[in-house]
Short mmCIF file of C-alpha atoms in Angstrom, two decimals:
data_model
loop_
_atom_site.label_atom_id
_atom_site.label_comp_id
_atom_site.label_asym_id
_atom_site.label_seq_id
_atom_site.Cartn_x
_atom_site.Cartn_y
_atom_site.Cartn_z
CA MET H 1 0.00 -0.06 0.00
CA PRO H 2 1.30 3.54 -0.73
CA ASP H 3 2.45 5.37 2.35
CA ALA H 4 -0.11 8.75 3.62
CA GLU H 5 2.06 11.40 1.65
CA GLU H 6 1.72 9.12 -1.94
CA LEU H 7 -2.12 8.83 -1.28
CA ILE H 8 -2.78 12.50 -0.82
CA SER H 9 -0.61 13.44 -3.79
CA ASP H 10 -2.61 11.03 -6.02
CA THR H 11 -5.65 12.22 -4.65
CA LEU H 12 -4.99 15.67 -5.26
CA ALA H 13 -3.71 15.01 -8.79
CA ALA H 14 -7.40 13.51 -9.66
CA VAL H 15 -9.20 16.13 -7.79
CA ARG H 16 -7.74 18.54 -10.15
CA GLY H 17 -8.50 16.55 -13.34
CA THR H 18 -11.64 16.32 -15.24
CA ASP H 19 -12.16 12.77 -14.48
CA VAL H 20 -14.86 12.71 -11.90
CA ARG H 21 -15.05 8.89 -11.30
CA LEU H 22 -11.05 8.69 -10.82
CA ALA H 23 -11.46 11.54 -8.35
CA GLU H 24 -13.75 9.68 -6.57
CA ARG H 25 -12.05 6.22 -6.54
CA GLN H 26 -8.87 8.01 -5.30
CA LEU H 27 -11.06 9.56 -2.45
CA ASP H 28 -12.22 6.04 -1.35
CA ARG H 29 -8.57 5.08 -1.61
CA LEU H 30 -7.56 7.95 0.71
CA MET H 31 -10.64 6.83 3.02
CA ILE H 32 -9.09 3.63 3.18
CA GLY H 33 -5.69 4.87 4.43
CA THR H 34 -2.35 2.84 3.98
CA GLY H 35 -3.70 0.02 5.49
CA ALA H 36 -1.92 -0.09 8.86
CA THR H 37 -3.76 -0.19 11.88
CA ASP H 38 -3.20 3.87 12.23
CA GLY H 39 -3.77 4.26 8.84
CA ALA H 40 -6.55 6.99 8.97
CA ALA H 41 -4.28 8.78 11.55
CA ALA H 42 -1.38 8.96 9.30
CA VAL H 43 -3.62 10.28 6.70
CA ASP H 44 -5.07 13.20 9.08
CA ALA H 45 -1.53 14.16 9.92
CA ALA H 46 -0.26 14.09 6.79
CA LEU H 47 -2.96 16.47 5.49
CA LEU H 48 -2.71 18.84 8.01
CA ARG H 49 1.08 18.65 7.75
CA ARG H 50 0.71 19.48 4.18
CA LEU H 51 -1.59 22.10 4.47
CA ALA H 52 0.56 23.71 7.16
CA ARG H 53 3.17 23.62 4.39
CA ALA H 54 1.25 25.11 2.07
CA VAL H 55 0.05 28.18 3.84
CA GLY H 56 3.65 28.54 4.95
CA ARG H 57 4.92 29.03 1.38
CA LEU H 58 2.28 31.40 0.63
CA ALA H 59 3.14 33.54 3.60
CA ARG H 60 6.67 33.93 1.72
CA HIS H 61 4.96 34.81 -1.26
CA GLY H 62 2.96 37.68 -0.29
CA TRP H 63 -0.07 35.86 1.35
CA GLN H 64 -1.15 37.33 4.57
CA PRO H 65 -3.88 35.18 7.33
CA ALA H 66 -6.56 37.44 6.16
CA ASP H 67 -6.31 37.58 2.45
CA LEU H 68 -6.31 33.55 2.66
CA GLY H 69 -9.29 33.64 5.10
CA ARG H 70 -10.96 35.65 2.91
CA LEU H 71 -10.30 33.72 -0.13
CA ALA H 72 -10.93 30.28 1.34
CA THR H 73 -14.34 31.57 2.65
CA ARG H 74 -15.21 32.82 -1.01
CA ARG H 75 -14.15 29.70 -2.88
CA LEU H 76 -14.71 26.73 -0.39
CA GLY H 77 -17.53 28.30 1.80
CA PRO H 78 -17.25 28.82 5.53
CA ARG H 79 -17.01 25.34 6.85
CA ALA H 80 -14.21 24.10 4.55
CA ALA H 81 -12.32 27.70 5.18
CA GLY H 82 -12.19 26.42 8.73
CA LEU H 83 -9.50 23.57 7.27
CA VAL H 84 -7.37 26.45 6.03
CA THR H 85 -7.77 28.48 9.07
CA ASP H 86 -6.27 25.39 11.16
CA ALA H 87 -3.75 25.19 8.73
CA LEU H 88 -2.67 28.94 9.83
CA ALA H 89 -2.83 27.97 13.40
CA ALA H 90 -0.55 24.45 12.95
CA HIS H 91 1.95 26.81 10.93
CA ARG H 92 1.93 29.51 13.36
CA ARG H 93 2.46 27.01 16.32
CA ASP H 94 5.82 25.79 14.46
CA LEU H 95 6.94 29.17 13.66
CA ALA H 96 10.15 30.02 15.76
CA ASP H 97 9.57 33.65 17.53
CA PRO H 98 9.54 36.76 17.23
CA VAL H 99 6.75 36.56 14.78
CA PRO H 100 5.32 40.35 13.81
CA PRO H 101 2.51 41.46 15.80
CA TRP H 102 0.13 42.38 13.10
CA TRP H 103 0.41 38.54 12.05
CA ASP H 104 -0.75 37.33 14.96
CA ASP H 105 -3.48 39.92 14.88
CA GLN H 106 -4.61 38.57 11.75
CA LEU H 107 -4.82 34.95 13.31
CA ARG H 108 -6.75 36.44 16.33
CA ASP H 109 -9.42 38.15 13.66
CA LEU H 110 -9.67 34.76 11.88
CA GLY H 111 -10.02 32.82 15.13
CA ALA H 112 -6.96 30.68 14.08
CA ALA H 113 -5.73 28.77 17.11
CA VAL H 114 -4.75 25.18 17.67
CA TRP H 115 -7.83 23.68 19.65
CA TRP H 116 -7.33 20.02 19.02
CA ASP H 117 -5.23 17.52 20.71
CA ALA H 118 -3.20 16.22 18.38
CA ASP H 119 -2.38 16.45 14.74
CA GLU H 120 -3.06 12.78 14.27
CA GLY H 121 -6.97 13.37 14.92
CA HIS H 122 -7.39 16.85 13.87
CA LEU H 123 -9.57 15.59 10.89
CA ALA H 124 -11.50 13.45 12.74
CA ALA H 125 -11.99 16.04 15.45
CA TRP H 126 -13.03 18.77 12.87
CA SER H 127 -15.45 16.40 11.02
CA ALA H 128 -17.36 15.78 14.42
CA ARG H 129 -17.04 19.38 15.09
CA VAL H 130 -19.16 20.47 11.95
CA GLY H 131 -21.07 17.56 11.91
CA CYS H 132 -19.93 15.92 8.43
CA ASP H 133 -18.77 11.99 8.04
CA ARG H 134 -15.26 11.29 7.11
CA PHE H 135 -15.43 11.13 3.35
CA THR H 136 -17.14 14.37 3.42
CA ALA H 137 -14.37 15.58 5.35
CA LEU H 138 -11.52 14.44 3.34
CA ARG H 139 -12.87 15.72 0.25
CA ALA H 140 -12.93 19.26 2.22
CA ALA H 141 -9.27 18.89 3.41
CA VAL H 142 -8.43 17.99 -0.14
CA ASP H 143 -10.07 20.63 -1.76
CA ALA H 144 -8.54 23.20 0.77
CA LEU H 145 -5.08 21.47 -0.06
CA ALA H 146 -5.62 21.91 -4.03
CA LEU H 147 -6.69 25.54 -3.27
CA ALA H 148 -3.58 26.57 -1.07
CA GLU H 149 -1.18 24.81 -3.27
CA GLY H 150 -2.75 26.35 -6.36
CA LEU H 151 -2.37 30.11 -5.54
CA PRO H 152 -0.04 32.17 -7.07
CA PRO H 153 2.57 34.61 -5.66
CA ILE H 154 1.10 38.13 -4.65
CA ALA H 155 2.76 41.27 -3.82
CA VAL H 156 4.68 41.16 -0.52
CA LEU H 157 3.27 44.09 1.24
CA ARG H 158 4.71 43.42 4.75
CA PRO H 159 7.93 40.92 5.46
CA PRO H 160 6.15 37.44 6.63
CA PRO H 161 7.56 35.75 9.46
CA GLY H 162 10.92 34.94 9.63
CA ALA H 163 11.96 37.41 7.18
CA PRO H 164 14.01 40.44 8.21
CA SER H 165 11.80 43.67 8.75
CA PRO H 166 13.51 46.67 6.84
CA ASP H 167 12.95 50.19 8.29
CA GLY H 168 10.01 51.44 6.97
CA ALA H 169 7.74 48.36 7.00
CA ARG H 170 4.04 49.31 7.54
CA GLY H 171 3.11 48.58 11.03
CA GLY H 172 0.16 50.93 11.72
CA SER H 173 0.30 54.77 12.16
CA GLY H 174 -1.42 55.12 15.58
CA GLY H 175 -4.67 53.86 15.26
CA GLY H 176 -5.24 54.76 18.93
CA SER H 177 -4.72 58.61 17.99
CA ARG H 178 -7.32 61.14 19.07
CA MET H 179 -7.97 62.28 15.54
CA LEU H 180 -8.70 58.66 14.50
CA ASP H 181 -11.00 58.06 17.22
CA ARG H 182 -12.70 61.31 16.16
CA VAL H 183 -13.27 59.88 12.39
CA ARG H 184 -14.38 56.79 13.72
CA ALA H 185 -17.16 58.30 15.94
CA LEU H 186 -18.12 60.27 13.06
CA LEU H 187 -18.14 57.76 10.76
CA ALA H 188 -20.61 55.50 12.96
CA LYS H 189 -22.80 58.38 13.08
CA ALA H 190 -22.89 58.46 9.62
CA GLU H 191 -23.79 54.84 9.23
CA SER H 192 -26.26 54.95 11.96
CA THR H 193 -28.50 57.79 10.65
CA THR H 194 -31.53 57.42 8.61
CA TYR H 195 -31.09 60.88 7.14
CA PRO H 196 -28.56 60.63 3.76
CA ALA H 197 -27.96 64.14 4.04
CA GLU H 198 -26.51 64.27 7.43
CA ALA H 199 -24.54 60.91 6.44
CA GLU H 200 -23.00 62.85 3.93
CA ALA H 201 -22.48 65.88 6.15
CA LEU H 202 -20.50 63.54 8.82
CA THR H 203 -18.65 61.58 6.04
CA GLY H 204 -17.44 64.84 4.65
CA LYS H 205 -16.34 66.22 8.32
CA ALA H 206 -14.41 62.77 8.58
CA GLN H 207 -12.51 63.43 5.46
CA GLU H 208 -11.79 67.03 6.28
CA LEU H 209 -10.04 65.57 9.57
CA ILE H 210 -8.16 62.77 7.60
CA ALA H 211 -7.01 65.15 5.27
CA ARG H 212 -5.67 67.66 7.47
CA HIS H 213 -3.63 64.97 9.48
CA SER H 214 -2.53 63.43 6.48
CA ILE H 215 -0.86 66.98 5.41
CA ASP H 216 0.56 67.07 9.19
CA GLN H 217 2.38 63.87 9.05
CA ALA H 218 3.41 64.75 5.65
CA LEU H 219 5.04 68.11 6.72
CA LEU H 220 6.58 66.08 9.79
CA ALA H 221 8.11 63.98 7.63
CA GLY H 222 9.45 66.45 5.47
CA GLY H 223 11.33 68.21 8.02
CA ALA H 224 13.28 65.21 9.25
CA GLU H 225 14.68 61.96 8.06
CA ARG H 226 12.00 59.31 8.61
CA ALA H 227 11.83 55.50 8.61
CA ASP H 228 8.33 55.59 7.21
CA ARG H 229 8.07 54.29 3.40
CA PRO H 230 4.58 53.51 1.45
CA GLY H 231 3.36 50.18 2.21
CA GLY H 232 0.01 48.81 1.17
CA VAL H 233 -3.35 47.06 2.56
CA ARG H 234 -5.78 44.45 0.63
CA LEU H 235 -9.60 45.38 1.00
CA GLY H 236 -12.21 42.94 -0.02
CA ALA H 237 -13.69 43.54 -3.30
CA GLU H 238 -15.99 40.41 -3.84
CA PRO H 239 -19.21 39.63 -5.46
CA PRO H 240 -22.01 40.57 -5.63
CA TYR H 241 -20.97 44.02 -7.30
CA ALA H 242 -17.38 43.54 -7.08
CA GLY H 243 -16.52 45.89 -9.84
CA ALA H 244 -18.41 48.47 -7.92
CA LYS H 245 -16.75 47.80 -4.68
CA ALA H 246 -13.35 48.10 -6.31
CA LEU H 247 -14.29 51.50 -7.75
CA LEU H 248 -15.45 52.55 -4.19
CA VAL H 249 -11.74 51.58 -2.86
CA GLN H 250 -10.27 53.56 -5.80
CA GLU H 251 -12.09 56.52 -5.47
CA VAL H 252 -11.57 56.64 -1.64
CA ALA H 253 -7.60 56.06 -2.17
CA ALA H 254 -7.28 58.73 -4.74
CA ALA H 255 -9.11 61.12 -2.76
CA ASN H 256 -6.42 60.09 0.04
CA ARG H 257 -3.23 60.35 -1.73
CA CYS H 258 -3.00 56.31 -2.33
CA GLU H 259 -3.31 54.19 -5.61
CA ALA H 260 -5.31 51.25 -5.90
CA VAL H 261 -4.95 47.80 -7.83
CA TRP H 262 -8.09 45.39 -8.20
CA SER H 263 -7.50 41.72 -8.59
CA GLU H 264 -10.58 40.80 -9.98
CA ASP H 265 -9.74 36.71 -9.75
CA LEU H 266 -8.68 37.01 -6.14
CA GLY H 267 -11.31 39.10 -4.81
CA PHE H 268 -9.72 41.98 -3.03
CA THR H 269 -7.92 45.52 -3.89
CA THR H 270 -4.27 46.31 -3.12
CA VAL H 271 -4.14 50.11 -2.04
CA LEU H 272 -0.88 51.39 -1.62
CA GLY H 273 0.48 54.76 0.05
CA TRP H 274 1.78 56.15 3.08
CA PRO H 275 0.54 54.73 6.60
CA ALA H 276 -1.61 57.15 7.83
CA ASP H 277 -3.25 57.61 4.28
CA LEU H 278 -3.89 53.85 4.30
CA GLU H 279 -5.42 53.52 7.91
CA ALA H 280 -7.98 56.17 6.68
CA VAL H 281 -8.66 54.39 3.27
CA GLU H 282 -9.60 51.42 5.50
CA LEU H 283 -11.88 53.42 7.67
CA LEU H 284 -13.69 55.20 4.97
CA TYR H 285 -14.12 52.32 2.55
CA THR H 286 -15.54 50.15 5.78
CA SER H 287 -17.83 52.80 6.65
CA LEU H 288 -18.63 53.70 3.05
CA LEU H 289 -19.42 50.51 1.96
CA VAL H 290 -22.08 49.95 4.87
CA GLN H 291 -23.85 53.45 4.05
CA ALA H 292 -23.85 52.88 0.16
CA THR H 293 -25.38 49.45 0.86
CA ALA H 294 -27.99 50.47 3.06
CA ALA H 295 -28.90 53.60 0.82
CA MET H 296 -29.29 50.73 -2.11
CA LEU H 297 -31.56 48.58 -0.16
CA ARG H 298 -33.58 51.68 0.57
CA GLY H 299 -33.99 52.90 -2.93
CA ARG H 300 -34.58 49.14 -4.15
CA GLY H 301 -37.52 49.25 -1.54
CA GLU H 302 -38.99 52.66 -2.96
CA ARG H 303 -38.67 51.38 -6.51
CA ARG H 304 -40.48 48.20 -5.90
CA ALA H 305 -43.18 50.07 -4.06
CA ARG H 306 -43.35 52.21 -7.04
CA GLY H 307 -44.32 48.99 -8.81
CA ALA H 308 -40.79 49.75 -11.25
CA GLY H 309 -39.28 46.65 -13.16
CA ARG H 310 -37.52 43.79 -11.84
CA ARG H 311 -33.97 44.07 -13.19
CA THR H 312 -32.53 44.84 -9.44
CA ARG H 313 -28.96 43.56 -10.30
CA ASP H 314 -28.44 46.33 -13.05
CA TYR H 315 -30.53 48.79 -10.64
CA ASP H 316 -27.98 47.75 -7.58
CA GLU H 317 -24.84 47.84 -9.60
CA SER H 318 -25.55 51.03 -11.42
CA PHE H 319 -26.61 52.27 -8.09
CA LEU H 320 -23.08 51.50 -6.48
CA ASN H 321 -21.13 52.94 -9.10
CA ALA H 322 -22.99 56.33 -9.02
CA PHE H 323 -22.39 56.31 -5.16
CA ALA H 324 -18.48 55.55 -5.62
CA LEU H 325 -17.92 58.28 -8.00
CA ARG H 326 -20.06 61.15 -6.41
CA ILE H 327 -18.67 60.14 -3.41
CA GLY H 328 -15.11 60.38 -4.69
CA GLU H 329 -15.74 63.76 -6.01
CA ARG H 330 -17.27 65.08 -2.79
CA LEU H 331 -14.12 63.24 -0.70
CA ARG H 332 -11.15 65.02 -3.19
CA ALA H 333 -12.98 68.44 -2.62
CA ALA H 334 -12.74 68.02 1.03
CA THR H 335 -9.18 66.82 0.55
CA ASP H 336 -8.50 69.79 -1.87
CA ALA H 337 -10.23 72.64 0.30
CA ALA H 338 -7.88 71.02 3.37
CA ASP H 339 -4.69 71.41 0.85
CA ARG H 340 -5.50 75.15 0.15
CA GLU H 341 -5.86 75.92 3.84
CA ALA H 342 -2.72 74.22 4.73
CA THR H 343 -0.94 75.97 1.80
CA ALA H 344 -2.05 79.32 3.21
CA LYS H 345 -0.77 78.61 6.63
CA ALA H 346 2.59 76.64 5.84
CA GLY H 347 3.20 78.45 2.28
CA SER H 348 3.57 76.71 -0.85
CA GLU H 349 7.16 76.32 -1.22
CA ARG H 350 7.33 74.23 2.14
CA LEU H 351 4.10 72.07 1.61
CA LEU H 352 3.81 71.32 -2.07
CA PRO H 353 7.42 69.77 -2.93
CA VAL H 354 6.60 67.43 0.20
CA LEU H 355 3.41 66.10 -1.10
CA ALA H 356 4.74 66.17 -4.87
CA THR H 357 7.87 63.86 -3.26
CA ARG H 358 5.27 61.51 -1.50
CA ALA H 359 3.11 61.17 -4.36
CA GLU H 360 5.96 60.36 -6.25
CA ALA H 361 7.03 57.59 -4.10
CA VAL H 362 3.83 56.13 -4.09
CA ARG H 363 3.52 56.00 -7.87
CA GLU H 364 7.06 54.30 -7.57
CA HIS H 365 6.04 51.70 -5.20
CA LEU H 366 3.00 50.95 -7.85
CA GLY H 367 4.91 50.64 -10.35
CA ALA H 368 7.72 48.18 -8.61
CA LEU H 369 4.77 46.01 -7.18
CA PHE H 370 2.51 45.94 -10.41
CA PRO H 371 4.34 46.52 -13.55
CA GLY H 372 1.91 45.05 -15.87
CA VAL H 373 -1.31 46.51 -14.36
CA THR H 374 -4.01 47.65 -16.93
CA ARG H 375 -7.24 49.31 -17.10
CA GLY H 376 -10.89 48.11 -17.28
CA ARG H 377 -14.24 50.13 -17.95
CA LEU H 378 -17.15 49.96 -15.88
CA THR H 379 -20.76 49.39 -17.89
CA VAL H 380 -23.51 51.42 -16.32
CA ARG H 381 -26.65 49.36 -17.39
CA ASP H 382 -29.56 51.14 -15.60
CA ALA H 383 -30.57 55.07 -15.51
CA GLU H 384 -32.48 54.97 -12.45
CA GLY H 385 -29.88 53.25 -10.37
CA TRP H 386 -27.20 55.64 -11.60
CA SER H 387 -29.52 58.71 -10.81
CA SER H 388 -30.73 57.27 -7.46
CA GLY H 389 -26.88 56.25 -6.59
CA THR H 390 -25.81 59.73 -7.32
CA SER H 391 -28.59 61.18 -5.29
CA ALA H 392 -27.53 59.39 -2.60
CA ALA H 393 -23.93 60.17 -2.60
CA ASP H 394 -24.91 63.63 -2.79
CA ARG H 395 -28.27 65.28 -2.25
CA ALA H 396 -27.16 68.61 -3.01
CA SER H 397 -26.82 67.50 -6.87
CA LEU H 398 -30.05 65.95 -7.84
CA GLY H 399 -29.27 66.11 -11.62
CA ALA H 400 -27.40 62.97 -12.70
CA GLY H 401 -26.52 64.07 -15.85
CA GLY H 402 -24.98 61.50 -18.27
CA ALA H 403 -22.88 58.56 -16.92
CA PRO H 404 -19.10 59.22 -17.28
CA LYS H 405 -17.08 56.33 -18.41
CA ARG H 406 -14.80 55.63 -15.17
CA GLN H 407 -11.73 52.77 -15.56
CA VAL H 408 -10.63 50.62 -12.94
CA ARG H 409 -6.94 49.87 -12.46
CA GLY H 410 -6.68 46.36 -12.06
CA ARG H 411 -5.23 42.87 -12.90
CA ARG H 412 -6.92 40.37 -14.03
#
């Protein structure tokens, strides 16, 4: 009889192929195990060991725990994605300290912890935990392994565990600062209000505070040699309406001196910029997505009450695209106003060269990480959705006019 590693390799190859019957036969063989008395335990241990190796390789090639958790849930479903989370926990258990704090933070957010007693009994314990039979558990483990071993390298945004941490690696920019606390409070109010005009005013005020903080950070950096360098974060832009979500990220990023690249096949947008600006983009995007979705659902309900057509998907997508573009205009207007105010106080000869230098550094970082980036067009299919989305983003401008053709930078 073949050993556990050979059985897993044969099953993985069959599952990746097109012969369904062969895949089922190989899963049956995996079910039988090696033929030894502890054959099932050997298979369980080998599966977890190989999954942990796979996530370790991905960590060296740019994948962070949050990225893997998000993609595994999207492609495998939440139940099987738990096996990837367990592999991340097993990988962390075997890492030598020190491990970057942000890595452990992401694992904690995913709930990744070693909860099983021994690796030999991991899959049996997992199947009992989720309530499935052994064959289903084996199929889920093989699918998780096929995903983890098949993912491509992506841009390395932070040094992974075990890699040297150069000066300027992004580790956050003071998330507990008083300014960011004020921004969070404003955005929380914007999300909770049922009055669109109030939400827009609160969001605009948040952007104004963020823009002023960004200028302050730039002036501080311009007055001394700083270790900070442009970094990056990944934000989910997944179906439904992934393109509209990617557009919203891009608009928020542009208003905050950042660059954004959408990886449609992987379901995320990479945002590049300076640490304080990246934190602002994360806060704003999360809040604006909540606000846009709530406004879209209200608009959908009003449309149905009027007995309008049933093309809900086209309406929703057009609504979100219009919301993203108009809110982007409002955010950039707030940033421009803050720039003018700061220039009047600090003097253009002091501020403008600093901002230009930082913008060029971000563009260089973009070129280094994404040399083959392209642009794609988003199509508007529902005029009513476009008009409603524009109005939801800015009640002061009810005339939507024609829908502009906006491009989203991305990789497919």
